[in-house]
Coordinates of N, CA, C and O in Angstrom, one line a residue:
M15 N 72.8 101.0 109.3 CA 72.8 102.3 108.8 C 72.1 102.3 107.5 O 72.4 101.5 106.6
S16 N 71.3 103.4 107.3 CA 70.6 103.5 106.0 C 71.6 104.0 104.9 O 72.7 104.4 105.2
R17 N 71.1 103.9 103.7 CA 72.0 104.2 102.5 C 72.2 105.7 102.4 O 73.3 106.2 101.9
T18 N 71.3 106.5 102.8 CA 71.4 108.0 102.7 C 72.6 108.6 103.4 O 73.4 109.3 102.7
P19 N 72.9 108.3 104.7 CA 74.1 108.9 105.3 C 75.4 108.3 104.7 O 76.4 109.0 104.6
V20 N 75.3 107.1 104.2 CA 76.5 106.5 103.5 C 76.8 107.3 102.2 O 77.9 107.6 101.9
R21 N 75.7 107.5 101.5 CA 75.9 108.3 100.2 C 76.4 109.7 100.5 O 77.3 110.2 99.8
E22 N 75.9 110.3 101.5 CA 76.3 111.7 101.8 C 77.8 111.7 102.3 O 78.5 112.6 101.9
A23 N 78.2 110.7 103.0 CA 79.6 110.6 103.4 C 80.5 110.4 102.2 O 81.6 111.0 102.1
L24 N 80.1 109.5 101.3 CA 80.9 109.3 100.1 C 81.0 110.5 99.3 O 82.0 110.8 98.7
L25 N 79.9 111.3 99.1 CA 79.9 112.5 98.4 C 80.8 113.5 99.0 O 81.5 114.3 98.3
Q26 N 80.9 113.6 100.3 CA 81.8 114.5 101.0 C 83.3 114.1 100.7 O 84.1 114.9 100.5
L27 N 83.5 112.8 100.7 CA 84.9 112.3 100.4 C 85.2 112.6 98.9 O 86.4 113.1 98.7
V28 N 84.3 112.5 98.0 CA 84.5 112.8 96.6 C 84.8 114.4 96.5 O 85.7 114.8 95.9
G29 N 84.0 115.1 97.2 CA 84.1 116.6 97.2 C 85.5 117.1 97.8 O 86.0 118.1 97.3
S30 N 86.0 116.3 98.7 CA 87.3 116.7 99.3 C 88.5 116.2 98.5 O 89.6 116.4 98.9
G31 N 88.2 115.3 97.5 CA 89.3 114.8 96.7 C 89.9 113.5 97.2 O 90.8 113.0 96.7
L32 N 89.3 113.0 98.3 CA 89.8 111.7 98.9 C 89.3 110.5 98.2 O 89.8 109.4 98.5
A33 N 88.2 110.6 97.4 CA 87.6 109.5 96.7 C 87.2 109.9 95.3 O 87.0 111.1 95.1
T34 N 87.1 109.0 94.4 CA 86.6 109.2 93.1 C 85.4 108.4 92.8 O 85.3 107.2 93.2
Q35 N 84.4 109.0 92.2 CA 83.1 108.3 91.9 C 83.1 108.0 90.5 O 83.3 108.9 89.6
I36 N 82.9 106.7 90.1 CA 82.8 106.3 88.7 C 81.4 105.8 88.6 O 81.0 104.8 89.2
P37 N 80.6 106.4 87.6 CA 79.2 106.0 87.4 C 79.1 104.5 87.2 O 79.8 103.9 86.4
R38 N 78.1 103.9 87.8 CA 77.7 102.5 87.7 C 78.8 101.5 88.2 O 78.7 100.4 87.9
R39 N 79.9 102.1 88.8 CA 81.0 101.2 89.3 C 81.2 101.4 90.8 O 81.5 100.5 91.5
G40 N 81.0 102.6 91.2 CA 81.1 102.9 92.7 C 82.1 104.0 93.0 O 82.5 104.8 92.2
C41 N 82.4 104.0 94.3 CA 83.3 105.0 94.8 C 84.6 104.4 95.2 O 84.6 103.3 95.9
F42 N 85.7 105.0 94.9 CA 87.0 104.4 95.2 C 87.9 105.5 95.9 O 87.9 106.6 95.5
V43 N 88.7 105.0 96.8 CA 89.7 105.8 97.5 C 90.7 106.3 96.5 O 91.2 105.6 95.6
R44 N 91.0 107.6 96.6 CA 92.0 108.2 95.7 C 93.1 108.7 96.5 O 93.0 109.6 97.4
A45 N 94.3 108.2 96.3 CA 95.5 108.6 97.0 C 96.1 109.7 96.2 O 96.3 109.6 95.0
P46 N 96.5 110.8 96.9 CA 97.1 111.9 96.1 C 98.5 111.5 95.6 O 99.2 110.7 96.3
S47 N 98.9 112.1 94.5 CA 100.2 111.8 94.0 C 101.3 112.5 94.9 O 100.9 113.3 95.7
F48 N 102.5 112.1 94.7 CA 103.6 112.7 95.5 C 103.6 114.2 95.3 O 103.7 115.0 96.2
R49 N 103.4 114.6 94.0 CA 103.4 116.1 93.7 C 102.3 116.8 94.4 O 102.4 117.8 95.0
E50 N 101.1 116.2 94.4 CA 99.9 116.8 95.1 C 100.1 116.9 96.6 O 99.8 117.9 97.2
T51 N 100.8 115.9 97.1 CA 101.0 115.9 98.6 C 102.0 117.0 98.9 O 101.8 117.7 99.9
I52 N 103.1 117.2 98.2 CA 104.0 118.3 98.4 C 103.3 119.6 98.2 O 103.5 120.5 99.1
E53 N 102.4 119.7 97.2 CA 101.7 121.0 97.0 C 100.8 121.3 98.2 O 100.6 122.4 98.7
M54 N 100.2 120.2 98.8 CA 99.3 120.4 99.9 C 100.1 120.9 101.1 O 99.7 121.7 101.9
F55 N 101.3 120.3 101.3 CA 102.2 120.7 102.4 C 102.6 122.2 102.2 O 102.6 123.0 103.2
E56 N 102.8 122.6 101.0 CA 103.1 124.0 100.8 C 102.0 125.0 101.2 O 102.2 126.0 101.8
V57 N 100.8 124.6 100.8 CA 99.6 125.4 101.2 C 99.4 125.3 102.7 O 99.1 126.3 103.3
M58 N 99.5 124.1 103.3 CA 99.4 124.0 104.7 C 100.3 124.9 105.5 O 99.9 125.5 106.5
S59 N 101.5 125.0 105.0 CA 102.5 125.8 105.7 C 102.1 127.3 105.7 O 102.2 128.0 106.7
K60 N 101.5 127.7 104.6 CA 101.0 129.1 104.5 C 99.8 129.3 105.4 O 99.7 130.4 106.1
L61 N 98.9 128.4 105.5 CA 97.7 128.5 106.3 C 98.1 128.5 107.8 O 97.6 129.3 108.6
D62 N 99.0 127.5 108.2 CA 99.4 127.5 109.6 C 100.2 128.8 110.0 O 100.0 129.3 111.1
G63 N 101.0 129.3 109.1 CA 101.7 130.5 109.3 C 100.8 131.7 109.5 O 100.9 132.5 110.4
M64 N 99.7 131.7 108.7 CA 98.8 132.8 108.8 C 98.0 132.8 110.1 O 97.8 133.8 110.8
C65 N 97.6 131.5 110.5 CA 97.0 131.4 111.8 C 97.9 131.8 113.0 O 97.4 132.5 113.9
A66 N 99.1 131.5 112.9 CA 100.1 131.9 114.0 C 100.3 133.4 114.0 O 100.4 134.0 115.0
R67 N 100.4 133.9 112.8 CA 100.6 135.4 112.7 C 99.4 136.1 113.3 O 99.6 137.0 114.1
L68 N 98.2 135.7 113.0 CA 97.0 136.3 113.6 C 96.9 136.1 115.1 O 96.5 136.9 115.9
A69 N 97.3 134.9 115.5 CA 97.3 134.5 117.0 C 98.2 135.4 117.7 O 97.9 135.8 118.9
A70 N 99.4 135.7 117.2 CA 100.3 136.5 117.9 C 99.8 137.9 118.1 O 100.1 138.6 119.1
R71 N 98.8 138.4 117.3 CA 98.2 139.7 117.5 C 97.0 139.6 118.4 O 96.6 140.6 119.0
R72 N 96.3 138.4 118.4 CA 95.0 138.4 119.0 C 94.8 137.5 120.2 O 93.8 137.5 120.8
I73 N 95.8 136.7 120.5 CA 95.7 135.7 121.6 C 95.4 136.3 123.0 O 96.0 137.3 123.3
S74 N 94.5 135.7 123.7 CA 94.2 136.1 125.0 C 95.1 135.4 126.0 O 95.7 134.4 125.7
D75 N 95.2 135.9 127.2 CA 96.0 135.2 128.3 C 95.5 133.8 128.5 O 96.3 132.9 128.7
Q76 N 94.2 133.6 128.5 CA 93.7 132.2 128.7 C 94.0 131.3 127.6 O 94.4 130.2 127.8
Q77 N 94.0 131.8 126.3 CA 94.4 131.0 125.2 C 95.9 130.7 125.2 O 96.3 129.6 124.8
L78 N 96.7 131.7 125.6 CA 98.1 131.4 125.7 C 98.4 130.4 126.7 O 99.2 129.5 126.5
F79 N 97.7 130.4 127.9 CA 97.9 129.4 128.9 C 97.5 128.0 128.3 O 98.3 127.0 128.5
A80 N 96.4 127.9 127.6 CA 96.0 126.6 127.0 C 97.0 126.1 126.0 O 97.3 124.9 126.0
L81 N 97.6 127.0 125.2 CA 98.7 126.7 124.3 C 99.9 126.1 125.0 O 100.4 125.1 124.6
Q82 N 100.3 126.8 126.1 CA 101.5 126.3 126.8 C 101.2 125.0 127.5 O 102.0 124.1 127.5
Q83 N 100.0 124.8 128.0 CA 99.6 123.5 128.6 C 99.6 122.4 127.6 O 100.0 121.3 127.8
S84 N 99.1 122.7 126.4 CA 99.1 121.7 125.3 C 100.5 121.3 125.0 O 100.8 120.1 124.7
N85 N 101.4 122.2 125.0 CA 102.8 121.9 124.7 C 103.4 121.0 125.8 O 104.3 120.1 125.5
I86 N 103.0 121.2 127.0 CA 103.5 120.3 128.1 C 103.0 118.9 127.9 O 103.8 117.9 128.1
E87 N 101.8 118.8 127.4 CA 101.3 117.4 127.1 C 102.1 116.8 125.9 O 102.3 115.6 125.8
C88 N 102.5 117.6 124.9 CA 103.3 117.1 123.8 C 104.7 116.6 124.4 O 105.2 115.6 124.0
E89 N 105.2 117.4 125.3 CA 106.5 117.0 126.0 C 106.3 115.7 126.7 O 107.2 114.8 126.6
D90 N 105.2 115.5 127.4 CA 105.0 114.2 128.1 C 104.9 113.0 127.1 O 105.5 112.0 127.3
A91 N 104.3 113.3 125.9 CA 104.2 112.2 124.9 C 105.6 111.9 124.3 O 105.9 110.8 124.0
T92 N 106.4 112.9 124.2 CA 107.7 112.7 123.7 C 108.6 111.9 124.7 O 109.3 111.0 124.3
K93 N 108.4 112.2 126.0 CA 109.1 111.5 127.0 C 108.7 110.0 127.0 O 109.5 109.1 127.3
A94 N 107.5 109.8 126.7 CA 106.9 108.4 126.6 C 107.3 107.7 125.3 O 107.0 106.6 125.1
N95 N 107.9 108.5 124.4 CA 108.2 108.0 123.1 C 107.0 107.4 122.3 O 107.1 106.4 121.7
D96 N 105.9 108.1 122.5 CA 104.6 107.6 121.9 C 104.2 108.6 120.8 O 103.6 109.7 121.0
S97 N 104.5 108.2 119.5 CA 104.3 109.1 118.4 C 102.8 109.3 118.1 O 102.4 110.4 117.7
D98 N 102.0 108.3 118.4 CA 100.5 108.5 118.2 C 100.0 109.5 119.2 O 99.2 110.4 118.8
L99 N 100.4 109.4 120.5 CA 99.9 110.3 121.5 C 100.5 111.7 121.2 O 99.7 112.7 121.3
Y100 N 101.7 111.8 120.7 CA 102.3 113.1 120.4 C 101.5 113.7 119.3 O 101.2 114.9 119.3
Y101 N 101.1 112.9 118.2 CA 100.4 113.5 117.1 C 99.1 114.1 117.7 O 98.7 115.2 117.3
Q102 N 98.4 113.4 118.5 CA 97.1 113.8 119.1 C 97.3 115.2 119.8 O 96.6 116.1 119.7
K103 N 98.3 115.2 120.6 CA 98.6 116.4 121.4 C 99.1 117.6 120.5 O 98.8 118.7 120.8
H104 N 99.8 117.2 119.5 CA 100.3 118.2 118.5 C 99.1 118.8 117.8 O 99.1 120.0 117.6
V105 N 98.1 118.0 117.4 CA 96.9 118.6 116.8 C 96.2 119.5 117.8 O 95.8 120.6 117.4
E106 N 96.1 119.1 119.1 CA 95.5 120.0 120.1 C 96.3 121.3 120.2 O 95.7 122.4 120.4
F107 N 97.6 121.2 120.2 CA 98.5 122.4 120.2 C 98.1 123.4 119.1 O 97.9 124.6 119.3
H108 N 98.0 122.9 117.9 CA 97.7 123.7 116.7 C 96.2 124.2 116.8 O 95.9 125.3 116.3
E109 N 95.3 123.4 117.4 CA 93.9 123.8 117.6 C 93.9 125.1 118.4 O 93.1 126.0 118.2
C110 N 94.7 125.1 119.4 CA 94.8 126.3 120.3 C 95.2 127.6 119.4 O 94.6 128.6 119.6
I111 N 96.1 127.4 118.5 CA 96.5 128.5 117.6 C 95.3 128.9 116.7 O 95.1 130.1 116.5
Y112 N 94.7 127.9 116.1 CA 93.6 128.1 115.2 C 92.5 128.9 115.9 O 91.9 129.8 115.3
S113 N 92.2 128.5 117.1 CA 91.1 129.2 117.9 C 91.6 130.7 118.2 O 90.8 131.6 118.1
A114 N 92.8 130.8 118.5 CA 93.4 132.1 118.9 C 93.5 133.1 117.7 O 93.6 134.3 117.9
C115 N 93.5 132.6 116.5 CA 93.7 133.4 115.4 C 92.5 134.4 115.1 O 92.7 135.4 114.5
G116 N 91.4 134.0 115.6 CA 90.2 134.8 115.5 C 89.6 134.9 114.2 O 88.8 135.8 113.9
N117 N 89.9 134.0 113.3 CA 89.4 134.0 111.9 C 88.8 132.6 111.7 O 89.5 131.6 111.4
V118 N 87.5 132.4 111.9 CA 86.8 131.1 111.8 C 87.0 130.5 110.4 O 87.3 129.3 110.3
F119 N 86.9 131.3 109.4 CA 87.0 130.7 108.0 C 88.4 130.1 107.8 O 88.6 129.0 107.3
L120 N 89.4 130.9 108.2 CA 90.8 130.5 108.1 C 91.0 129.2 108.9 O 91.6 128.2 108.4
A121 N 90.5 129.2 110.1 CA 90.7 128.0 111.0 C 90.1 126.8 110.4 O 90.7 125.7 110.4
E122 N 88.9 126.9 109.8 CA 88.2 125.7 109.2 C 88.9 125.2 108.0 O 89.1 124.0 107.8
E123 N 89.4 126.1 107.1 CA 90.1 125.7 105.9 C 91.4 125.0 106.3 O 91.8 124.0 105.7
T124 N 92.1 125.5 107.4 CA 93.3 124.9 107.8 C 93.1 123.5 108.4 O 93.8 122.6 108.1
R125 N 92.0 123.4 109.2 CA 91.6 122.1 109.7 C 91.3 121.1 108.6 O 91.7 119.9 108.7
S126 N 90.6 121.5 107.6 CA 90.3 120.7 106.5 C 91.5 120.1 105.8 O 91.6 118.9 105.5
L127 N 92.5 121.0 105.5 CA 93.7 120.5 104.9 C 94.5 119.7 105.8 O 95.1 118.6 105.4
R128 N 94.5 120.0 107.1 CA 95.3 119.2 108.1 C 94.7 117.8 108.1 O 95.5 116.8 108.1
R129 N 93.4 117.6 108.0 CA 92.8 116.3 108.0 C 93.2 115.5 106.7 O 93.4 114.3 106.8
R130 N 93.3 116.2 105.6 CA 93.8 115.5 104.4 C 95.2 115.0 104.5 O 95.6 114.0 103.9
L131 N 96.0 115.8 105.2 CA 97.4 115.4 105.4 C 97.7 114.6 106.6 O 98.9 114.2 106.8
Q132 N 96.7 114.2 107.3 CA 96.9 113.6 108.6 C 97.8 112.3 108.6 O 98.7 112.2 109.3
S133 N 97.5 111.4 107.6 CA 98.3 110.2 107.6 C 99.7 110.5 107.3 O 100.6 109.8 107.8
F134 N 100.0 111.4 106.4 CA 101.4 111.8 106.1 C 102.1 112.4 107.3 O 103.3 112.2 107.5
R135 N 101.4 113.3 108.0 CA 102.0 114.0 109.1 C 102.2 113.1 110.3 O 103.2 113.2 111.0
R136 N 101.4 112.1 110.4 CA 101.6 111.1 111.5 C 102.8 110.2 111.2 O 103.6 109.9 112.1
M137 N 103.0 109.9 109.9 CA 104.1 109.0 109.5 C 105.5 109.7 109.8 O 106.4 109.0 110.3
Q138 N 105.5 111.0 109.5 CA 106.8 111.7 109.7 C 107.3 111.7 111.1 O 108.5 111.9 111.4
L139 N 106.4 111.5 112.1 CA 106.8 111.5 113.5 C 107.6 110.3 113.8 O 108.2 110.3 114.9
R140 N 107.6 109.3 113.0 CA 108.4 108.1 113.2 C 109.8 108.2 112.8 O 110.6 107.3 113.1
V141 N 110.1 109.3 112.1 CA 111.5 109.6 111.7 C 112.3 109.9 113.0 O 111.8 110.7 113.8
R142 N 113.4 109.3 113.2 CA 114.2 109.5 114.4 C 114.5 110.9 114.7 O 114.9 111.7 113.9
G143 N 114.2 111.3 115.9 CA 114.4 112.7 116.4 C 113.4 113.7 116.0 O 113.5 114.9 116.4
R144 N 112.4 113.3 115.2 CA 111.4 114.3 114.8 C 110.5 114.9 115.9 O 110.2 116.0 115.9
M145 N 110.1 114.0 116.8 CA 109.2 114.5 117.9 C 110.0 115.6 118.7 O 109.4 116.6 119.0
L146 N 111.2 115.3 119.0 CA 112.0 116.3 119.8 C 112.2 117.6 119.0 O 112.0 118.7 119.6
K147 N 112.4 117.5 117.7 CA 112.6 118.7 116.9 C 111.2 119.5 116.9 O 111.2 120.7 117.0
S148 N 110.1 118.7 116.7 CA 108.8 119.4 116.7 C 108.5 120.1 118.0 O 108.0 121.2 118.0
L149 N 108.9 119.5 119.1 CA 108.7 120.1 120.4 C 109.5 121.4 120.5 O 109.0 122.4 121.0
D150 N 110.7 121.4 120.0 CA 111.5 122.6 120.0 C 110.8 123.7 119.1 O 110.8 124.9 119.5
E151 N 110.3 123.3 118.0 CA 109.6 124.2 117.1 C 108.3 124.8 117.9 O 108.1 126.0 117.7
H152 N 107.7 124.0 118.6 CA 106.5 124.5 119.4 C 107.0 125.6 120.4 O 106.3 126.6 120.5
S153 N 108.1 125.3 121.0 CA 108.6 126.4 122.0 C 108.9 127.7 121.3 O 108.6 128.8 121.8
E154 N 109.4 127.6 120.1 CA 109.7 128.8 119.3 C 108.4 129.5 118.9 O 108.3 130.7 118.9
I155 N 107.4 128.7 118.5 CA 106.1 129.3 118.1 C 105.5 130.0 119.3 O 105.0 131.1 119.2
I156 N 105.5 129.3 120.5 CA 104.9 129.9 121.7 C 105.6 131.2 122.0 O 104.9 132.2 122.3
E157 N 106.9 131.2 122.0 CA 107.6 132.4 122.3 C 107.3 133.6 121.4 O 107.1 134.7 121.8
A158 N 107.2 133.3 120.1 CA 106.8 134.3 119.1 C 105.4 134.8 119.3 O 105.2 136.1 119.3
I159 N 104.5 133.9 119.6 CA 103.1 134.3 119.9 C 103.0 135.1 121.2 O 102.4 136.2 121.3
R160 N 103.7 134.6 122.2 CA 103.7 135.3 123.5 C 104.2 136.7 123.4 O 103.7 137.6 124.0
S161 N 105.3 136.9 122.7 CA 105.9 138.2 122.6 C 105.2 139.1 121.5 O 105.6 140.3 121.4
G162 N 104.2 138.6 120.8 CA 103.5 139.3 119.8 C 104.2 139.5 118.6 O 103.9 140.4 117.8
D163 N 105.2 138.7 118.3 CA 106.0 138.8 117.1 C 105.3 138.0 116.0 O 105.6 136.9 115.7
A164 N 104.4 138.7 115.3 CA 103.6 138.0 114.3 C 104.5 137.5 113.1 O 104.2 136.3 112.6
G165 N 105.5 138.2 112.7 CA 106.3 137.7 111.6 C 107.1 136.4 112.0 O 107.2 135.5 111.2
Q166 N 107.6 136.4 113.2 CA 108.4 135.2 113.6 C 107.4 134.0 113.8 O 107.7 132.9 113.5
A167 N 106.2 134.3 114.4 CA 105.2 133.2 114.6 C 104.9 132.6 113.2 O 104.8 131.4 113.1
D168 N 104.7 133.4 112.2 CA 104.4 133.0 110.9 C 105.5 132.2 110.3 O 105.3 131.0 109.9
L169 N 106.7 132.7 110.4 CA 107.9 132.0 109.9 C 108.1 130.6 110.5 O 108.3 129.6 109.8
V170 N 108.1 130.6 111.8 CA 108.4 129.3 112.5 C 107.3 128.3 112.2 O 107.6 127.1 112.0
S171 N 106.0 128.7 112.2 CA 104.9 127.8 111.9 C 105.0 127.3 110.5 O 104.8 126.1 110.2
R172 N 105.3 128.2 109.5 CA 105.5 127.7 108.1 C 106.6 126.7 108.0 O 106.5 125.7 107.3
Q173 N 107.7 127.0 108.7 CA 108.9 126.1 108.6 C 108.6 124.7 109.2 O 109.0 123.7 108.7
Q174 N 107.8 124.7 110.3 CA 107.5 123.5 110.9 C 106.7 122.6 109.9 O 107.0 121.4 109.8
V175 N 105.8 123.1 109.2 CA 105.0 122.3 108.2 C 105.9 121.9 107.1 O 105.8 120.7 106.6
M176 N 106.7 122.8 106.6 CA 107.6 122.4 105.5 C 108.6 121.3 105.9 O 108.9 120.4 105.1
I177 N 109.1 121.4 107.1 CA 110.0 120.3 107.7 C 109.2 119.0 107.7 O 109.8 118.0 107.4
Q178 N 107.9 119.1 108.1 CA 107.1 117.8 108.1 C 107.1 117.3 106.7 O 107.2 116.0 106.5
G179 N 106.9 118.1 105.7 CA 106.9 117.6 104.3 C 108.2 117.0 103.9 O 108.3 116.0 103.3
E180 N 109.3 117.6 104.3 CA 110.6 117.1 104.0 C 110.8 115.8 104.7 O 111.4 114.8 104.2
R181 N 110.4 115.7 106.0 CA 110.6 114.4 106.7 C 109.7 113.3 106.1 O 110.1 112.1 106.1
F182 N 108.6 113.7 105.6 CA 107.7 112.7 104.9 C 108.5 112.2 103.7 O 108.5 111.0 103.4
N183 N 109.1 113.1 103.0 CA 109.9 112.7 101.8 C 111.1 111.7 102.2 O 111.3 110.7 101.6
D184 N 111.7 112.1 103.4 CA 112.8 111.2 103.9 C 112.2 109.8 104.2 O 112.9 108.8 104.0
L185 N 111.1 109.8 104.8 CA 110.5 108.5 105.2 C 110.1 107.7 104.0 O 110.4 106.5 104.0
L186 N 109.6 108.3 103.0 CA 109.3 107.6 101.7 C 110.6 107.0 101.1 O 110.6 105.9 100.6
T187 N 111.6 107.8 101.1 CA 112.9 107.3 100.6 C 113.4 106.2 101.4 O 113.9 105.2 100.8
H188 N 113.4 106.2 102.7 CA 113.8 105.2 103.6 C 113.0 103.9 103.3 O 113.5 102.8 103.2
M189 N 111.7 104.1 103.2 CA 110.8 102.9 102.9 C 111.1 102.2 101.6 O 111.1 101.0 101.5
A190 N 111.4 103.1 100.6 CA 111.7 102.5 99.3 C 113.0 101.7 99.3 O 113.2 100.7 98.6
Q191 N 114.0 102.2 100.1 CA 115.3 101.5 100.3 C 115.1 100.1 100.9 O 115.8 99.2 100.7
D192 N 114.1 100.0 101.9 CA 113.9 98.8 102.6 C 113.1 97.7 101.7 O 113.1 96.6 102.0
M193 N 112.6 98.2 100.6 CA 111.8 97.2 99.8 C 112.7 96.5 98.8 O 113.6 96.7 98.4

């Protein structure tokens, strides 16, 4: 691979805050602080809620069917107790909502922040019982969107992300106790 695409990739990482560039020294991975991570979860909850709110008003029958099918795949991953597969299907579930919200800019911003939080969100699925709870939350989101209850769709979606942040905090506490 030539240097140009590598430089461009590094500049994108610096631009997104995932790396820091130090002149004449190089580019270094930048891990967000605990406070920054919690703040990102707070913003993510608002973005996810807004997507769900709009989806409740704008979703088509075909998009609703895709959302329900995606949740069935999440259920299958839960039955297999496969947190990695569940995360993948969970992302697909939320992608259905982002597409159904009908706001391309909002969907892209939400995806961008979701990618920044990916490793933290994946970890929290390893907390005992979290996949089942997440699956229940998906059912509540689907019902709110299906019934056109924009306020409830927003609320449940926001709570799901905030719970993820709390579970991430629980996981860090558990890991610290094991050390």
